[in-house]
Short mmCIF file of C-alpha atoms in Angstrom, two decimals:
data_model
loop_
_atom_site.label_atom_id
_atom_site.label_comp_id
_atom_site.label_asym_id
_atom_site.label_seq_id
_atom_site.Cartn_x
_atom_site.Cartn_y
_atom_site.Cartn_z
CA MET A 1 -25.17 -81.28 161.04
CA LEU A 2 -27.61 -78.41 159.58
CA GLN A 3 -24.99 -76.27 162.48
CA MET A 4 -21.87 -77.64 159.97
CA ALA A 5 -22.85 -76.39 157.14
CA LEU A 6 -23.74 -72.85 158.32
CA GLN A 7 -20.35 -73.07 159.48
CA GLU A 8 -19.05 -74.32 156.23
CA LYS A 9 -21.22 -70.96 154.38
CA LEU A 10 -19.86 -68.79 156.95
CA ASP A 11 -15.80 -69.42 156.12
CA ARG A 12 -16.62 -69.71 152.56
CA PHE A 13 -17.54 -66.00 152.88
CA LYS A 14 -14.83 -64.77 155.22
CA ARG A 15 -12.25 -66.10 152.60
CA GLN A 16 -14.03 -64.46 150.10
CA GLN A 17 -14.55 -61.31 151.66
CA GLU A 18 -10.53 -61.58 152.87
CA LYS A 19 -9.97 -62.02 148.51
CA CYS A 20 -11.82 -58.69 147.69
CA GLN A 21 -10.09 -57.20 150.24
CA SER A 22 -6.82 -57.71 149.67
CA THR A 23 -7.56 -57.77 145.82
CA LEU A 24 -9.29 -54.14 146.00
CA SER A 25 -6.00 -52.66 148.52
CA SER A 26 -3.75 -53.56 146.04
CA ILE A 27 -5.28 -51.59 143.48
CA ALA A 28 -5.27 -48.61 145.85
CA ALA A 29 -1.16 -48.88 146.69
CA LYS A 30 -0.59 -49.89 143.49
CA ALA A 31 3.03 -47.49 142.18
CA GLY A 32 4.74 -47.64 138.94
CA PRO A 33 7.86 -46.52 138.66
CA SER A 34 8.24 -43.17 137.48
CA ARG A 35 9.68 -41.90 133.32
CA ALA A 36 11.51 -38.29 132.81
CA THR A 37 10.52 -37.10 129.27
CA THR A 38 12.80 -33.63 128.03
CA THR A 39 10.73 -30.90 127.04
CA ALA A 40 11.86 -28.05 124.79
CA ASN A 41 12.20 -24.51 127.20
CA ALA A 42 8.74 -23.09 128.34
CA LYS A 43 7.98 -19.60 128.46
CA PHE A 44 6.57 -19.68 132.11
CA THR A 45 8.27 -21.71 135.05
CA PRO A 46 5.24 -23.58 136.65
CA VAL A 47 4.52 -22.89 140.50
CA PRO A 48 5.37 -26.56 142.05
CA ALA A 49 3.01 -27.79 144.39
CA PRO A 50 3.50 -28.17 147.27
CA ASN A 51 3.48 -31.86 148.84
CA ILE A 52 0.35 -33.59 150.37
CA VAL A 53 1.55 -34.62 154.10
CA ARG A 54 -1.72 -36.64 156.00
CA SER A 55 -2.07 -38.37 159.17
CA PRO A 56 -2.03 -41.79 159.03
CA ALA A 57 -5.63 -43.45 158.00
CA PRO A 58 -6.22 -46.00 161.53
CA ALA A 59 -7.76 -49.46 160.10
CA VAL A 60 -10.66 -49.67 158.30
CA LYS A 61 -12.80 -52.77 157.46
CA PHE A 62 -13.39 -53.99 154.10
CA SER A 63 -17.71 -53.19 154.53
CA ASN A 64 -16.10 -49.27 156.02
CA ASP A 65 -13.70 -49.04 152.56
CA THR A 66 -15.90 -50.56 149.47
CA GLU A 67 -17.39 -47.20 147.98
CA ARG A 68 -14.14 -45.64 148.08
CA LEU A 69 -11.97 -48.65 146.86
CA GLN A 70 -15.03 -48.61 144.08
CA HIS A 71 -14.76 -45.44 143.31
CA ILE A 72 -10.92 -45.30 142.59
CA ASN A 73 -10.78 -48.26 140.44
CA SER A 74 -13.27 -46.53 138.22
CA ILE A 75 -11.29 -43.50 137.44
CA ARG A 76 -8.74 -45.85 136.32
CA LYS A 77 -10.93 -48.96 134.51
CA ALA A 78 -12.31 -45.19 133.05
CA PRO A 79 -10.99 -44.29 128.82
CA VAL A 80 -7.86 -42.46 128.78
CA GLY A 81 -9.62 -39.26 126.85
CA ALA A 82 -12.01 -39.40 130.72
CA GLN A 83 -8.45 -39.51 133.07
CA ILE A 84 -6.41 -36.83 130.85
CA LYS A 85 -9.56 -34.57 131.64
CA ARG A 86 -10.16 -34.47 135.43
CA VAL A 87 -5.33 -34.38 135.27
CA ILE A 88 -5.90 -30.60 133.23
CA ASP A 89 -9.05 -29.91 135.31
CA ILE A 90 -7.19 -29.33 138.58
CA LEU A 91 -3.99 -28.64 136.65
CA LEU A 92 -6.34 -25.49 135.30
CA ASP A 93 -8.14 -24.54 138.31
CA THR A 94 -4.50 -24.21 140.55
CA ARG A 95 -2.08 -23.19 138.15
CA LEU A 96 0.25 -25.34 140.50
CA ALA A 97 2.98 -28.40 139.42
CA TYR A 98 2.47 -31.73 140.35
CA THR A 99 4.49 -34.53 140.23
CA PRO A 100 2.62 -37.76 139.19
CA GLU A 101 2.52 -38.75 142.88
CA GLN A 102 0.34 -36.05 143.65
CA ILE A 103 -1.44 -36.72 141.14
CA ASN A 104 -2.47 -39.59 141.97
CA GLU A 105 -3.63 -38.44 146.00
CA LEU A 106 -5.16 -36.01 144.08
CA CYS A 107 -7.72 -37.42 141.82
CA TYR A 108 -6.39 -40.63 141.99
CA VAL A 109 -5.30 -40.92 137.90
CA ASP A 110 -2.58 -43.38 138.12
CA VAL A 111 -0.10 -42.00 135.45
CA ASN A 112 2.97 -43.95 136.90
CA SER A 113 1.24 -47.28 136.13
CA ASN A 114 -0.70 -45.93 133.43
CA LYS A 115 1.47 -45.53 129.98
CA ALA A 116 -1.75 -44.44 127.44
CA VAL A 117 -2.58 -41.94 130.21
CA PHE A 118 1.12 -40.59 130.30
CA ASP A 119 1.83 -41.14 126.82
CA SER A 120 -1.54 -38.65 126.48
CA LEU A 121 -0.95 -36.43 129.19
CA ARG A 122 2.38 -35.58 128.23
CA ASN A 123 1.86 -34.98 125.02
CA ASN A 124 -1.45 -33.12 125.43
CA PRO A 125 -1.38 -29.14 123.92
CA LYS A 126 -2.84 -28.13 126.94
CA VAL A 127 0.19 -29.78 130.15
CA TYR A 128 3.54 -28.80 129.83
CA TYR A 129 5.97 -31.15 131.48
CA ASP A 130 9.27 -30.39 132.90
CA GLY A 131 10.38 -33.91 132.96
CA LYS A 132 9.35 -34.09 136.57
CA ARG A 133 6.07 -32.24 137.41
CA PHE A 134 2.84 -31.59 135.33
CA SER A 135 1.26 -28.01 134.76
CA TYR A 136 -1.23 -26.63 132.37
CA LYS A 137 0.43 -24.43 129.71
CA SER A 138 -1.99 -21.69 128.08
CA LYS A 139 -1.94 -20.46 124.63
CA HIS A 140 -0.35 -17.51 125.84
CA ALA A 141 1.88 -17.06 128.59
CA LEU A 142 -0.12 -14.27 130.87
CA LYS A 143 -0.19 -13.36 134.21
CA ASP A 144 -2.05 -9.68 134.38
CA LYS A 145 -3.43 -7.19 132.90
CA SER A 146 -0.89 -5.36 131.75
CA GLN A 147 0.76 -7.88 129.87
CA LEU A 148 -2.60 -8.58 128.55
CA ILE A 149 -3.35 -5.27 126.51
CA VAL A 150 0.29 -4.97 125.56
CA LEU A 151 -0.95 -8.38 123.66
CA VAL A 152 -4.16 -7.35 122.14
CA ARG A 153 -1.88 -4.37 120.85
CA LYS A 154 -0.37 -7.03 119.12
CA PHE A 155 -3.23 -7.74 117.17
CA PRO A 156 -5.00 -4.60 115.28
CA GLU A 157 -7.50 -7.71 112.62
CA GLY A 158 -8.37 -8.92 116.49
CA ILE A 159 -7.32 -11.88 118.49
CA ALA A 160 -10.36 -14.07 119.09
CA VAL A 161 -11.50 -14.11 122.87
CA ILE A 162 -11.11 -17.73 122.96
CA ASP A 163 -7.16 -18.01 122.83
CA LEU A 164 -7.67 -15.85 125.50
CA LYS A 165 -9.87 -17.39 128.02
CA ASP A 166 -7.09 -19.91 130.02
CA ALA A 167 -4.43 -17.41 129.73
CA TYR A 168 -5.19 -16.91 133.90
CA PRO A 169 -7.84 -16.73 136.11
CA THR A 170 -9.25 -13.05 136.13
CA VAL A 171 -8.63 -13.35 132.92
CA MET A 172 -12.59 -12.33 131.88
CA GLU A 173 -13.22 -9.99 134.77
CA ASP A 174 -9.95 -7.53 132.16
CA LEU A 175 -11.06 -8.05 129.46
CA GLN A 176 -14.50 -6.82 130.70
CA ALA A 177 -12.65 -3.22 132.64
CA LEU A 178 -10.22 -2.76 129.26
CA LYS A 179 -13.44 -2.50 127.11
CA ALA A 180 -15.15 0.14 129.53
CA ALA A 181 -12.26 1.52 130.77
CA GLY A 182 -12.08 2.24 126.15
CA GLN A 183 -8.57 0.67 126.05
CA ILE A 184 -10.06 -2.69 123.49
CA TRP A 185 -13.39 -3.18 121.81
CA LEU A 186 -15.42 -6.68 122.15
CA LEU A 187 -17.12 -7.58 118.79
CA SER A 188 -18.66 -10.35 117.83
CA ASN A 189 -17.73 -12.46 114.75
CA PHE A 190 -20.94 -13.14 112.76
CA ASP A 191 -19.19 -16.22 111.39
CA SER A 192 -19.12 -18.29 114.86
CA GLN A 193 -20.86 -15.85 117.37
CA GLU A 194 -16.90 -15.93 119.23
CA ASP A 195 -16.27 -12.30 120.01
CA ILE A 196 -13.03 -10.88 119.33
CA ALA A 197 -10.79 -8.04 120.67
CA TYR A 198 -9.47 -5.12 119.06
CA PRO A 199 -7.13 -2.66 120.21
CA ASN A 200 -8.98 0.88 120.64
CA ASP A 201 -5.68 3.05 119.50
CA PRO A 202 -5.35 5.06 117.06
CA ARG A 203 -1.99 4.36 116.13
CA VAL A 204 -2.56 1.13 115.48
CA PRO A 205 -2.83 0.76 111.74
CA ILE A 206 -5.78 -1.09 111.03
CA LYS A 207 -6.31 -2.50 107.07
CA VAL A 208 -9.88 -3.48 105.60
CA ASP A 209 -10.95 -5.24 103.51
CA ASP A 210 -11.75 -3.88 100.02
CA ASP A 211 -14.94 -6.36 100.06
CA LEU A 212 -15.89 -5.11 103.60
CA LYS A 213 -15.67 -0.94 102.00
CA GLN A 214 -18.07 -2.31 98.96
CA LEU A 215 -20.82 -3.63 101.67
CA PHE A 216 -20.62 -0.07 103.58
CA ARG A 217 -20.97 1.63 100.99
CA GLY A 218 -22.57 -0.39 99.67
CA ILE A 219 -26.39 0.00 102.06
CA GLU A 220 -28.20 2.50 101.62
CA LEU A 221 -29.76 4.10 104.19
CA PRO A 222 -33.00 5.41 104.89
CA ARG A 223 -34.25 8.89 103.48
CA ASP A 224 -36.39 9.94 106.23
CA MET A 225 -34.97 10.63 109.36
CA LEU A 226 -37.83 9.08 111.52
CA ASP A 227 -36.67 5.77 109.94
CA ILE A 228 -32.95 5.75 110.16
CA GLU A 229 -34.35 6.68 114.25
CA LYS A 230 -36.41 3.14 114.01
CA ASP A 231 -33.67 0.90 112.98
CA LEU A 232 -31.47 2.25 115.10
CA GLN A 233 -33.79 1.95 117.73
CA LYS A 234 -34.89 -1.58 115.80
CA ASN A 235 -30.49 -2.80 116.99
CA GLY A 236 -30.59 -1.79 120.14
CA MET A 237 -29.03 1.42 119.93
CA LYS A 238 -30.37 4.94 120.84
CA PRO A 239 -31.28 8.14 118.21
CA ALA A 240 -29.10 11.43 118.94
CA THR A 241 -31.55 12.97 117.86
CA ASN A 242 -35.50 12.43 118.69
CA THR A 243 -37.33 13.80 114.87
CA ALA A 244 -40.70 13.32 116.27
CA LYS A 245 -40.67 15.55 119.18
CA ARG A 246 -39.02 18.08 116.90
CA ARG A 247 -41.80 17.68 113.98
CA ALA A 248 -44.61 18.40 116.54
CA ALA A 249 -43.24 20.82 118.55
CA ALA A 250 -43.06 22.65 114.89
CA GLN A 251 -46.58 22.21 114.15
CA VAL A 252 -47.42 23.41 117.56
CA GLN A 253 -45.87 26.30 118.07
CA GLY A 254 -46.05 27.63 114.01
CA VAL A 255 -42.60 27.48 113.36
CA SER A 256 -42.11 26.89 109.71
CA SER A 257 -39.74 24.72 108.00
CA LYS A 258 -38.55 27.05 105.31
CA ALA A 259 -35.36 28.11 105.14
CA LYS A 260 -35.39 31.52 105.95
CA PRO A 261 -33.98 33.93 103.84
CA LYS A 262 -30.71 35.56 104.20
CA LYS A 263 -30.77 39.01 105.04
CA LYS A 264 -29.04 41.28 102.47
CA LYS A 265 -25.47 42.31 102.65
CA HIS A 266 -24.68 46.01 103.14
CA GLU A 267 -22.90 47.12 100.53
CA ILE A 268 -21.16 50.88 100.65
CA SER A 269 -22.62 53.38 98.88
CA LYS A 270 -21.60 57.57 97.95
CA ARG A 271 -24.19 57.98 101.10
CA THR A 272 -21.72 56.21 103.64
CA LYS A 273 -19.92 58.41 105.90
CA LEU A 274 -16.56 57.19 105.34
CA THR A 275 -14.63 56.67 108.61
CA ASN A 276 -11.53 54.53 107.26
CA ALA A 277 -10.41 56.89 104.56
CA HIS A 278 -7.04 57.06 104.61
CA LEU A 279 -8.09 53.07 103.07
CA PRO A 280 -8.96 53.42 99.47
CA GLU A 281 -8.47 49.91 98.74
CA LEU A 282 -11.27 48.47 101.18
CA PHE A 283 -13.47 51.51 98.84
CA GLN A 284 -12.78 49.86 94.86
CA ASN A 285 -16.20 48.92 94.72
CA LEU A 286 -17.85 51.68 96.16
CA LYS A 287 -21.01 52.14 93.96
#
């Protein structure tokens, strides 16, 4: 009797195992019909991602593949926002255009079988969909540093760096290179603490608000150069002068700080020997 009971429990466990394997396998292999949607003409042409070629995986037992299938299942049951982020991260990192099937292969987000995910991805402002493939869409379609400087020069009143960060992978390095070359300014906005890029081009007219002009003119500077130099150093700037050193040297050498008297201007008198007598107009004030 004990042996029959054990055999019955073993058979029941095997049936449960086969049922679980069948359920998880259907989740991994599930794929629905693709949807096509037309969008406005893009300003750039995304590069299609190459097809993913994988050799047939050897048959694995349920116990050996459980972790991967559970991971896939957890991704597909995650909130729509979490799935969208996984897809956008891949589009941003690679800058390639992927079909829904390729996205499923890369990050296990089944775009075709989840209408909410598909619609959210298609309507996301950071995603471009041409009816077949999804790709990343930055606010400004730039490719290199030359296009970057042309864009910055179109904004004499400044352009937010946050709007340029995702233009292309090396855009931040190029911004720093343009700053080092003196072609642009990178200044911080005191309200948002965000960097603003300004063109450093004297030919570009820059409009300054009257309030800013009034604020600038209303700032009273210290009267002593020592105080001015201290304020500059406090704000991380190196003064061009060293008043303390200059004054110390003057005291040691006994140099007076008073202005030297002007030399008396030499005037022409009757006793002066004239060598230009043929130019009488020079001697109208002759004493």
